[in-house]
Coordinates of C-alpha atoms in Angstrom, one line a residue:
Chain A
M1 CA -0.1 -6.5 23.6
I2 CA -3.7 -5.4 23.5
V3 CA -6.1 -8.0 24.5
I4 CA -10.0 -7.4 23.5
R5 CA -12.3 -9.9 24.8
I6 CA -15.8 -10.3 23.7
N7 CA -17.8 -9.2 26.8
S8 CA -21.4 -10.6 26.0
D9 CA -21.7 -14.2 27.2
D10 CA -24.5 -14.5 25.0
A11 CA -22.5 -13.8 22.0
R12 CA -19.8 -16.0 22.9
N13 CA -22.4 -18.7 23.8
R14 CA -24.0 -18.3 20.4
L15 CA -20.7 -18.6 18.9
E16 CA -19.4 -21.4 20.6
F17 CA -22.8 -23.4 20.1
M18 CA -22.4 -22.5 16.3
L19 CA -18.8 -23.4 16.0
D20 CA -19.5 -27.0 17.0
K21 CA -21.8 -27.3 14.1
I22 CA -19.6 -25.8 11.5
E23 CA -17.2 -28.2 9.3
H24 CA -14.8 -25.3 8.4
P25 CA -13.9 -22.7 11.1
A26 CA -11.2 -21.2 8.9
D27 CA -14.1 -20.0 6.5
M28 CA -16.1 -18.1 9.3
L29 CA -12.8 -16.8 10.9
A30 CA -11.8 -15.5 7.3
E31 CA -15.3 -13.6 6.9
S32 CA -14.8 -12.3 10.5
A33 CA -11.0 -11.0 9.6
T34 CA -12.2 -9.7 6.3
R35 CA -14.8 -7.3 8.4
V36 CA -11.9 -6.4 10.9
E37 CA -9.4 -5.6 7.9
R38 CA -11.7 -3.4 6.2
S39 CA -12.7 -1.5 9.2
L40 CA -9.1 -1.0 9.8
R41 CA -8.2 0.1 6.5
G42 CA -11.4 2.6 6.5
H43 CA -10.3 4.0 9.8
F44 CA -6.6 4.8 8.3
S45 CA -8.4 6.1 5.2
E46 CA -10.4 8.7 7.3
R47 CA -7.1 9.6 8.9
D48 CA -5.5 10.4 5.8
K49 CA -8.2 13.0 5.1
R50 CA -7.0 15.1 7.9
G51 CA -3.9 16.4 6.4
N52 CA -0.6 17.3 8.2
K53 CA -0.2 20.1 10.8
L54 CA 2.1 22.3 8.7
G55 CA -0.2 22.4 5.8
G56 CA 2.7 21.3 3.6
R57 CA 2.5 18.9 0.7
R58 CA 0.7 15.7 1.5
T59 CA 2.7 12.5 2.1
N60 CA -0.4 10.5 2.4
F61 CA 1.2 8.6 5.5
W62 CA -2.2 7.1 6.5
A63 CA -3.0 6.0 3.2
A64 CA 0.2 4.1 2.8
I65 CA -0.7 2.5 6.1
A66 CA -4.0 1.2 4.6
N67 CA -2.5 -0.1 1.6
S68 CA 0.0 -2.2 3.6
T69 CA -2.8 -3.7 5.5
A70 CA -3.8 -7.2 4.8
I71 CA -5.5 -10.5 6.3
G72 CA -2.6 -12.8 6.9
D73 CA -2.7 -16.7 8.0
V74 CA -6.1 -18.1 8.6
T75 CA -6.4 -21.3 9.9
D76 CA -9.1 -23.2 12.1
R77 CA -8.0 -21.7 15.1
T78 CA -6.5 -18.3 14.3
A79 CA -6.6 -15.4 11.9
D80 CA -4.1 -12.7 11.6
V81 CA -4.6 -9.2 10.1
N82 CA -1.1 -7.8 9.2
I83 CA 0.0 -4.1 8.7
G84 CA 3.2 -4.2 6.6
D85 CA 4.4 -0.6 7.0
K86 CA 6.8 -0.3 9.8
R87 CA 6.3 3.5 10.5
F88 CA 2.8 2.6 12.2
A89 CA 4.7 1.3 15.2
Q90 CA 5.9 4.7 16.2
K91 CA 2.6 6.0 15.8
L92 CA 1.0 3.5 17.9
Y93 CA 3.5 3.0 20.6
G94 CA 5.4 6.5 20.5
G95 CA 8.9 6.6 22.0
T96 CA 11.9 8.6 22.3
I97 CA 13.7 9.3 18.9
T98 CA 17.3 10.4 18.7
A99 CA 19.6 11.1 15.5
K100 CA 21.9 8.6 14.8
R101 CA 23.9 10.2 11.9
P102 CA 24.9 13.9 12.2
W103 CA 23.5 16.4 9.3
P104 CA 26.4 17.5 7.4
G105 CA 25.8 20.9 7.3
S106 CA 25.8 21.3 11.0
G107 CA 28.0 18.0 12.2
F108 CA 26.0 17.6 15.3
L109 CA 23.8 14.8 16.2
L110 CA 20.6 16.5 15.8
L111 CA 17.0 15.8 14.7
T112 CA 15.9 18.1 12.0
I113 CA 12.1 18.9 12.8
P114 CA 10.3 20.6 9.8
V115 CA 8.5 23.7 11.0
H116 CA 8.0 25.3 7.5
P117 CA 5.0 24.0 5.2
A118 CA 7.6 23.5 2.4
A119 CA 9.8 21.2 4.7
H120 CA 7.2 18.9 5.4
G121 CA 8.1 15.1 4.9
R122 CA 11.5 16.1 3.2
R123 CA 15.0 16.1 4.5
V124 CA 17.0 19.2 4.5
S125 CA 18.8 18.3 1.2
V126 CA 15.7 17.7 -0.6
T127 CA 14.1 21.0 0.6
A128 CA 17.0 22.8 -0.4
R129 CA 16.9 21.1 -4.0
E130 CA 13.4 21.6 -4.2
T131 CA 13.1 25.2 -3.0
G132 CA 16.7 26.3 -4.7
L133 CA 17.5 27.9 -1.3
K134 CA 20.7 27.7 0.7
M135 CA 20.0 26.3 3.8
T136 CA 22.0 27.3 6.9
F137 CA 22.6 25.9 10.4
V138 CA 22.6 28.4 13.4
G139 CA 23.0 26.6 16.8
T140 CA 25.1 24.5 18.8
A141 CA 25.4 20.6 19.8
A142 CA 22.4 21.5 22.4
G143 CA 20.2 22.5 19.5
G144 CA 19.5 25.2 16.7
V145 CA 17.5 26.1 13.4
I146 CA 18.1 25.7 9.9
G147 CA 16.9 28.2 7.6
R148 CA 17.2 30.8 4.9
F149 CA 18.9 33.8 6.5
A150 CA 18.7 37.2 4.7
K151 CA 20.4 40.3 5.3
Q152 CA 17.4 41.9 7.3
A153 CA 16.3 39.5 10.2
A154 CA 12.9 39.9 9.6
E155 CA 13.2 38.2 6.2
D156 CA 14.8 35.1 7.6
E157 CA 12.9 31.9 7.5
I158 CA 13.1 29.0 9.7
Y159 CA 12.5 25.7 7.9
Y160 CA 13.8 23.1 10.6
V161 CA 14.5 23.2 14.3
C162 CA 17.3 21.1 15.5
V163 CA 17.1 19.2 18.9
P164 CA 18.9 16.1 20.2
S165 CA 16.1 14.0 20.8
V166 CA 12.1 13.9 20.9
D167 CA 9.7 12.2 23.0
Q168 CA 6.9 11.4 20.5
A169 CA 3.5 10.3 22.6
P170 CA 1.7 7.6 21.2
D171 CA -1.3 8.5 18.8
P172 CA -4.3 7.3 20.7
E173 CA -6.4 7.2 17.3
A174 CA -3.7 5.2 15.4
L175 CA -6.0 2.2 16.0
P176 CA -10.1 2.5 15.7
P177 CA -11.9 1.7 18.9
G178 CA -11.2 -1.8 20.1
E179 CA -15.2 -2.2 20.6
M180 CA -15.4 -1.3 17.0
L181 CA -13.2 -3.9 15.9
E182 CA -14.8 -6.3 18.4
R183 CA -18.2 -5.5 16.6
E184 CA -16.8 -6.1 13.2
A185 CA -15.2 -9.4 14.1
L186 CA -18.4 -10.6 15.9
Q187 CA -20.5 -9.4 12.8
G188 CA -18.6 -11.2 10.3
A189 CA -18.8 -14.6 12.4
E190 CA -22.6 -14.2 12.7
D191 CA -22.9 -13.3 9.1
Y192 CA -21.1 -16.4 8.1
L193 CA -23.1 -18.5 10.4
K194 CA -26.5 -17.4 9.2
T195 CA -25.6 -17.6 5.8
E196 CA -24.7 -21.4 6.4
V197 CA -27.9 -21.9 8.1
Q198 CA -29.6 -20.7 5.3
A199 CA -27.6 -22.9 2.8
A200 CA -28.2 -25.8 5.1
Q201 CA -32.0 -25.3 4.9
L202 CA -31.6 -25.4 1.2
Q203 CA -30.2 -28.9 1.5
P204 CA -31.9 -30.8 4.3
E205 CA -30.7 -34.0 3.2
T206 CA -27.2 -33.3 4.1
G207 CA -28.2 -33.4 8.1
E208 CA -25.6 -30.8 8.9
I209 CA -24.0 -27.2 8.1
T210 CA -21.1 -27.7 5.7
T211 CA -19.2 -25.1 3.6
Chain B
V1 CA 7.7 9.2 11.9
N2 CA 10.8 9.8 9.7
E3 CA 8.9 11.7 7.4
K4 CA 8.2 14.1 9.9
Y5 CA 11.6 14.0 11.5
P6 CA 14.1 13.6 8.7
N7 CA 17.6 11.8 9.8
T8 CA 15.8 10.1 12.6
Q9 CA 15.9 6.5 13.5
I10 CA 13.0 4.7 14.9
P11 CA 13.4 3.0 18.3
K12 CA 13.4 -0.5 18.2
H13 CA 10.1 -2.1 19.9
P14 CA 10.2 -5.4 21.4
N15 CA 6.9 -5.9 20.0
I16 CA 7.3 -4.3 16.4
F17 CA 6.9 -8.1 14.9
G18 CA 4.6 -8.9 17.7
Y19 CA 0.8 -9.0 18.2
L20 CA -1.0 -5.5 18.4
G21 CA -4.0 -7.0 19.3
I22 CA -5.8 -10.2 19.8
W23 CA -9.6 -11.0 19.7
V24 CA -11.1 -13.8 21.4
L25 CA -14.0 -15.2 19.5
G26 CA -15.3 -18.1 21.7
C27 CA -12.4 -20.3 21.6
L28 CA -10.9 -19.0 18.4
T29 CA -8.6 -16.0 18.4
M30 CA -7.6 -13.1 15.8
A31 CA -4.6 -11.1 16.1
L32 CA -3.4 -7.7 14.4
T33 CA 0.4 -7.9 13.6
L34 CA 3.0 -5.5 12.3
Q35 CA 5.2 -7.4 9.9
P36 CA 6.5 -7.2 6.3
I37 CA 3.8 -8.6 3.7
A38 CA 5.8 -11.4 2.2
E39 CA 4.3 -11.3 -1.3
A40 CA 4.9 -7.8 -1.6
V41 CA 8.7 -8.0 -0.9
E42 CA 8.7 -10.9 -3.2
K43 CA 7.1 -9.1 -5.9
I44 CA 9.9 -6.3 -6.2
S45 CA 12.6 -9.0 -5.4
S46 CA 11.8 -11.0 -8.7
R47 CA 11.8 -8.2 -10.8
T48 CA 14.7 -7.4 -12.9
P49 CA 16.0 -3.6 -13.5
V50 CA 15.7 -3.0 -17.5
G51 CA 17.4 0.4 -18.6
S52 CA 15.7 1.8 -21.7
T53 CA 15.0 5.2 -23.3
L54 CA 11.3 4.4 -23.5
K55 CA 8.9 6.7 -22.7
S56 CA 6.0 6.0 -20.1
A57 CA 3.4 5.9 -23.2
E58 CA 5.7 3.4 -24.9
W59 CA 6.2 1.2 -21.9
E60 CA 2.6 0.8 -21.7
Q61 CA 2.6 -0.9 -25.3
V62 CA 4.9 -3.4 -23.7
P63 CA 2.9 -6.6 -23.0
R64 CA 2.1 -6.7 -19.3
E65 CA 3.8 -10.0 -18.8
I66 CA 7.1 -8.4 -19.4
R67 CA 6.4 -5.1 -17.6
E68 CA 5.8 -7.4 -14.4
R69 CA 9.1 -9.0 -14.5
A70 CA 11.0 -5.7 -14.9
I71 CA 12.0 -2.4 -12.9
F72 CA 11.9 0.3 -15.1
S73 CA 11.3 4.0 -15.3
S74 CA 10.6 6.3 -18.2
R75 CA 13.6 7.3 -20.0
V76 CA 16.1 5.8 -17.7
E77 CA 18.6 3.6 -18.9
N78 CA 21.3 4.3 -16.0
A79 CA 21.6 0.6 -13.9
R80 CA 22.9 2.1 -10.9
V81 CA 19.8 4.3 -10.5
L82 CA 17.5 1.3 -11.5
D83 CA 19.3 -0.8 -9.0
R84 CA 19.0 1.8 -6.4
I85 CA 14.9 1.9 -7.1
K86 CA 15.0 -1.6 -6.7
S87 CA 16.9 -2.0 -3.4
G88 CA 15.1 1.2 -2.0
L89 CA 11.7 -0.5 -2.7
E90 CA 12.7 -3.8 -1.1
N91 CA 14.2 -2.1 1.8
I92 CA 11.1 -0.2 2.4
L93 CA 8.5 -3.3 1.9
S94 CA 10.6 -5.3 3.9
G95 CA 11.5 -2.9 7.0
T96 CA 15.3 -3.7 6.7
R97 CA 17.2 -1.8 9.0
N98 CA 20.6 -0.4 8.1
E99 CA 24.0 -0.4 10.2
F100 CA 22.4 2.4 12.3
G101 CA 19.3 0.7 13.3
G102 CA 17.5 2.9 11.1
I103 CA 14.9 1.7 8.5
E104 CA 14.7 2.9 5.1
D105 CA 11.7 5.4 4.3
R106 CA 10.1 7.7 1.8
S107 CA 12.3 10.6 2.7
K108 CA 15.7 8.6 2.7
F109 CA 14.6 6.9 -0.8
I110 CA 13.7 10.3 -2.4
T111 CA 16.9 12.0 -1.0
E112 CA 19.2 9.3 -2.1
L113 CA 17.5 8.7 -5.6
G114 CA 17.8 12.4 -6.3
K115 CA 21.5 12.5 -5.2
L116 CA 22.5 9.3 -7.2
A117 CA 20.7 10.8 -10.4
E118 CA 22.4 13.9 -10.1
R119 CA 25.9 12.2 -9.8
E120 CA 24.9 10.3 -12.8
G121 CA 24.4 13.3 -14.8
L122 CA 20.7 12.6 -15.3
S123 CA 19.5 16.3 -14.6
P124 CA 17.4 17.5 -17.6
S125 CA 19.1 19.7 -19.9
D126 CA 15.9 21.6 -20.4
P127 CA 15.3 23.7 -17.4
G128 CA 11.7 23.7 -17.6
L129 CA 11.7 20.2 -16.9
K130 CA 13.5 20.7 -13.5
G131 CA 11.6 19.4 -10.6
T132 CA 9.0 18.1 -12.9
I133 CA 8.1 14.4 -13.0
Q134 CA 10.0 14.3 -16.2
D135 CA 13.0 15.1 -14.1
I136 CA 14.4 11.6 -12.4
T137 CA 16.4 14.0 -10.0
S138 CA 13.3 15.6 -8.7
E139 CA 11.3 14.6 -5.4
A140 CA 8.2 14.6 -7.7
R141 CA 9.6 11.5 -9.9
A142 CA 10.9 9.7 -6.8
D143 CA 7.7 10.0 -5.0
L144 CA 5.8 8.7 -8.0
I145 CA 8.0 5.9 -8.3
L146 CA 7.7 5.2 -4.7
R147 CA 4.0 5.3 -4.6
T148 CA 3.2 3.4 -7.8
Q149 CA 5.5 0.7 -7.2
T150 CA 4.7 -0.1 -3.2
E151 CA 0.8 0.3 -3.9
M152 CA 1.5 -2.1 -7.0
A153 CA 3.3 -4.6 -4.8
Y154 CA 0.8 -4.3 -1.8
G155 CA -1.9 -4.5 -4.1
Y156 CA -0.6 -7.7 -5.8
A157 CA 0.1 -9.2 -2.4
R158 CA -3.8 -8.5 -1.3
H159 CA -4.9 -9.9 -4.7
K160 CA -2.9 -13.1 -4.0
R161 CA -3.8 -13.9 -0.8
G162 CA -7.4 -13.2 -1.5
S163 CA -7.5 -15.5 -4.7
S164 CA -7.9 -18.7 -3.1
G165 CA -8.9 -20.9 0.1
P166 CA -10.6 -19.4 2.9
L167 CA -9.9 -15.7 2.0
L168 CA -11.7 -16.1 -1.3
R169 CA -14.9 -17.9 0.2
A170 CA -15.0 -15.3 2.8
A171 CA -14.6 -12.4 0.3
P172 CA -15.4 -13.4 -3.2
A173 CA -15.8 -10.1 -4.5
Q174 CA -14.4 -6.3 -4.0
E175 CA -15.4 -2.9 -4.3
L176 CA -13.5 0.0 -5.7
V177 CA -13.0 2.4 -3.1
R178 CA -11.2 5.7 -2.5
I179 CA -8.3 5.1 0.0
S180 CA -6.9 8.8 -0.4
E181 CA -8.3 11.9 -1.2
R182 CA -7.6 13.9 -4.4
K183 CA -8.2 17.5 -5.3
E184 CA -9.3 16.5 -8.6
K185 CA -10.9 13.0 -9.0
R186 CA -11.0 10.8 -11.9
A187 CA -14.4 9.9 -13.3
W188 CA -14.2 6.4 -11.9
V189 CA -17.8 5.5 -11.8
D190 CA -18.1 6.7 -15.7
V191 CA -14.9 4.5 -16.3
W192 CA -16.5 1.4 -14.5
R193 CA -19.6 1.8 -16.5
S194 CA -17.9 2.3 -19.8
H195 CA -16.4 -1.2 -19.0
G196 CA -19.8 -2.8 -18.5
G197 CA -19.5 -2.7 -14.9
R198 CA -22.6 -3.1 -12.7
T199 CA -23.2 -0.5 -9.9
F200 CA -25.3 -0.7 -6.8
P201 CA -27.0 1.7 -4.4
G202 CA -25.3 2.7 -1.1
Q203 CA -22.3 4.1 0.4
P204 CA -18.8 2.7 -0.5
S205 CA -17.5 0.8 2.4
I206 CA -14.4 2.7 2.8
G207 CA -13.4 6.3 2.0
G208 CA -15.7 9.0 0.7
E209 CA -17.0 9.5 -2.9
L210 CA -15.2 7.7 -5.9
Q211 CA -16.3 10.8 -8.2
P212 CA -17.9 14.0 -7.5
G213 CA -21.5 13.9 -7.0
M214 CA -21.6 10.0 -7.1
G215 CA -21.6 9.4 -3.5
G216 CA -24.2 6.9 -3.1
I217 CA -22.7 4.4 -5.9
R218 CA -20.9 1.3 -5.0
L219 CA -18.7 -0.4 -7.6
I220 CA -18.4 -3.9 -7.0
A221 CA -17.4 -7.1 -8.9
L222 CA -16.3 -10.6 -8.3
K223 CA -12.5 -10.7 -8.0
G224 CA -12.1 -13.1 -11.0
D225 CA -14.2 -10.4 -13.2
P226 CA -12.0 -9.1 -16.0
I227 CA -13.3 -5.7 -15.4
W228 CA -10.5 -5.0 -12.8
S229 CA -7.9 -5.6 -15.6
S230 CA -10.1 -3.4 -17.9
I231 CA -10.1 -0.3 -15.8
S232 CA -6.4 -0.6 -15.0
R233 CA -4.2 1.6 -16.8
F234 CA -1.3 -1.1 -16.2
G235 CA -3.7 -4.0 -17.1
N236 CA -3.4 -5.4 -13.7
P237 CA -6.5 -6.7 -11.7
W238 CA -4.8 -5.3 -8.4
P239 CA -4.5 -1.5 -7.7
P240 CA -3.1 1.0 -8.4
F241 CA -5.3 1.5 -11.5
D242 CA -3.8 4.7 -12.5
F243 CA -0.8 6.9 -11.7
G244 CA -1.7 8.7 -8.4
S245 CA -5.4 7.9 -8.4
G246 CA -5.8 7.3 -4.8
V247 CA -8.2 4.3 -5.1
G248 CA -8.0 0.8 -4.2
V249 CA -10.2 -2.3 -3.4
A250 CA -11.8 -3.3 -0.3
N251 CA -13.0 -6.8 0.4
V252 CA -16.9 -7.5 -0.2
T253 CA -17.6 -10.6 2.2
R254 CA -19.7 -13.8 0.9
T255 CA -22.8 -12.4 2.8
E256 CA -22.7 -9.1 1.0
A257 CA -22.0 -10.8 -2.6
I258 CA -24.8 -13.2 -2.0
Q259 CA -27.3 -10.3 -1.0
L260 CA -26.1 -8.1 -3.9
G261 CA -27.1 -11.2 -6.2
L262 CA -23.3 -11.4 -7.2
I263 CA -23.1 -15.2 -6.1
Q264 CA -25.8 -18.0 -5.3
L265 CA -26.2 -19.0 -1.8
N266 CA -24.4 -22.4 -2.5
Q267 CA -22.5 -21.2 -5.1
I268 CA -18.8 -22.6 -5.1
T269 CA -16.1 -19.9 -5.7
T270 CA -13.5 -20.7 -8.0
E271 CA -9.9 -19.8 -7.8
V272 CA -8.9 -16.6 -9.5
P273 CA -5.8 -16.6 -11.3
A274 CA -3.2 -14.6 -9.1
G275 CA -0.3 -14.0 -11.5
M276 CA 1.2 -14.2 -14.8
N277 CA 1.4 -17.1 -17.2
D278 CA 4.1 -19.4 -16.5
A279 CA 5.1 -20.0 -20.0
L280 CA 6.0 -16.1 -20.2
E281 CA 5.9 -16.1 -24.0
V282 CA 4.0 -13.1 -25.4
D283 CA 3.2 -11.8 -29.1
V284 CA 4.7 -8.6 -29.6
G285 CA 3.7 -8.7 -33.4
E286 CA 1.5 -5.6 -32.8
M287 CA 4.0 -3.4 -31.2
D288 CA 5.4 -0.1 -33.0
P289 CA 8.8 -1.8 -34.5
A290 CA 10.9 1.1 -33.0
V291 CA 9.3 0.6 -29.6
R292 CA 10.0 -3.1 -30.1
A293 CA 13.5 -2.6 -31.1
E294 CA 14.4 -0.5 -28.1
L295 CA 12.5 -3.0 -25.8
L296 CA 14.9 -5.8 -27.2
R297 CA 17.9 -3.7 -26.7
G298 CA 17.1 -3.0 -23.0
L299 CA 16.1 -6.4 -22.2
G300 CA 19.2 -7.9 -23.9
N301 CA 19.6 -11.6 -22.9
L302 CA 16.6 -11.5 -20.4
V303 CA 14.3 -12.7 -23.2
Q304 CA 14.5 -14.6 -26.6
L305 CA 12.6 -13.5 -29.8
A306 CA 11.4 -16.2 -32.3
G307 CA 9.2 -14.6 -35.1
N308 CA 6.8 -12.5 -33.2
T309 CA 6.7 -14.5 -29.7
L310 CA 8.9 -12.9 -27.0
K311 CA 10.1 -15.4 -24.4
W312 CA 11.2 -14.2 -20.9
I313 CA 14.1 -16.5 -20.1
G314 CA 15.6 -14.6 -17.1
G315 CA 19.3 -13.8 -16.4
A316 CA 20.9 -10.6 -16.0
A317 CA 20.0 -7.7 -18.2

C-alpha cells in the first residue's frame, strides 16, 4: 500500500477549518477526486505516446489503462479512483512470470517473448497467421527460440525467445509522482471551497456555506 | 504484461484488489484501487448476441436503442463467434481468471477468436480481403472489435457514474481530449464546430492536439449537452465517438465550468440521462425495408413489431 500524506500543516489546517463549515463534504471530495482522476488519465495518455521498444504495431496499452480509469465511490469520508484494467498490476508491482501451459509447437513450459517488431503484442499463432510464415521452435526445456529458419543461416529470422520464466521489475513511472497527485487533490479541494465561499457571499442571508 | 509475453500468466498479487494509494486530506481519505469497473461489465453482460448479414453501414441505420442491446459484428451470423466475442469481452472487463490462474487479455482474445472463426469456415473467399478488417478471422478485425467494445463499455461506465450526485456536481462538464495518438487525426475541431459546439482557448487538459494545427483550442460542453451524441458515429453521448479515433472525454470541474461561463455560481446541475429509454420502443418506419427485414430476422423473438414500432422484449435470439 502506498500512502501519500499532505505535509503542509498550513494546507491541512485550512482544509480542516473549512471542512467544519461545509454541509456536503462528499462534493468537495468529488471535485478533488475529479482532478486526481484527470491527472492519472493524462499521465497514462502521455505514456501511450512513447510506443513500444520493438517498434512493432502499437497495442496502445496505456491508452487502455487510461480508458479504464474512473472515479469510484464518493462518500462524506472517502473517495476512490478505480483502475479497471488488471494488467496495470504487473506494471506497477512487477513480479516473476512463468508459463502455465506449454506452447504446442515446443511442448515445453516456456514463455515466448517477442523480439521481432512483427511479433509485438501477438501470440505465436497470430504472428504465423498474419505473416504467413511457418514458425519453428529450436531449443530444449531450458530455453530456445521461435522463428523462420531458411536454408542459409544468414536468412534466419528470430521472432521469439523462449525462457522458463522472467522477472519483471516494477515500472517506476507506472503512476505519476505522488506529489503531483497530492497537489491535484489539494487543488480540487481548495477550488471547491473557494467556489463555496463565493456562492455564500451571494447568499448572505443563509449564514452558512451550503452546496 | 500478456501482450508482451504471450502464453504467460500474471502472478497473483495479494493487493490486486486492494488499495494502490491513499491520500489523506485532513481527516478525509482518497484511495486509488485496482478493480473491475462494474458498470462496464454489466454493459457487456446485458447485451444479447445477434447474428446478421448486415454490413457496418447498415447497422448504423438500426436505432441506437436496439444496437445498445445487441452484440453484433458486421456480416457475422455465426452464433459461436458472437458468443465468443461476448464472453471474451466479459472476461477482459471483469478480469476473470481461468483454471490456470491466468486472465484473458488482448492477445488471447485475438488468437482464440481468429481460430474459432477459421474453424467455423468464416475465412473470406476473396483472397484480397484476407487479413483486413472485413476478415473476421484476422487480427485487425478482432482488435477493432476489442478496442471499440471495451472503450464503449468503459465510456458508458464513466458516463453513468458522472451523470448524477456528487460526481455530476463536481464535474458538470466534460472536454473532448486525445487519449491516444494517431498518425492521421480526424478533424474533430471542425466536427465540433459543425455541430454548433463552443470552443475555448487553451491547451486540452489531457493529451496533445485533437486536430493538426489546433493545439490551442479546447472543446468543452456540459455533460447533458446533445452535442456529445451528435458528434458520435454511434449516437452515444459517451466515447468512443468513432472507430479507432483515439479521442475520449475528460471531466471538467465545477470551478472550471463556472470560470468558462458554462454554469452559474449557484446553478443546480440537473441529472443527465445515463442510459436508454426504458420502454425500448423505437420507430423503424424510416429504415430501408431490406435492412429492416434482415434486422428482424436476426433479432428473432427478442423483439415484436407492431406497425412501424419495434419493441424489445428480451429473451433468446
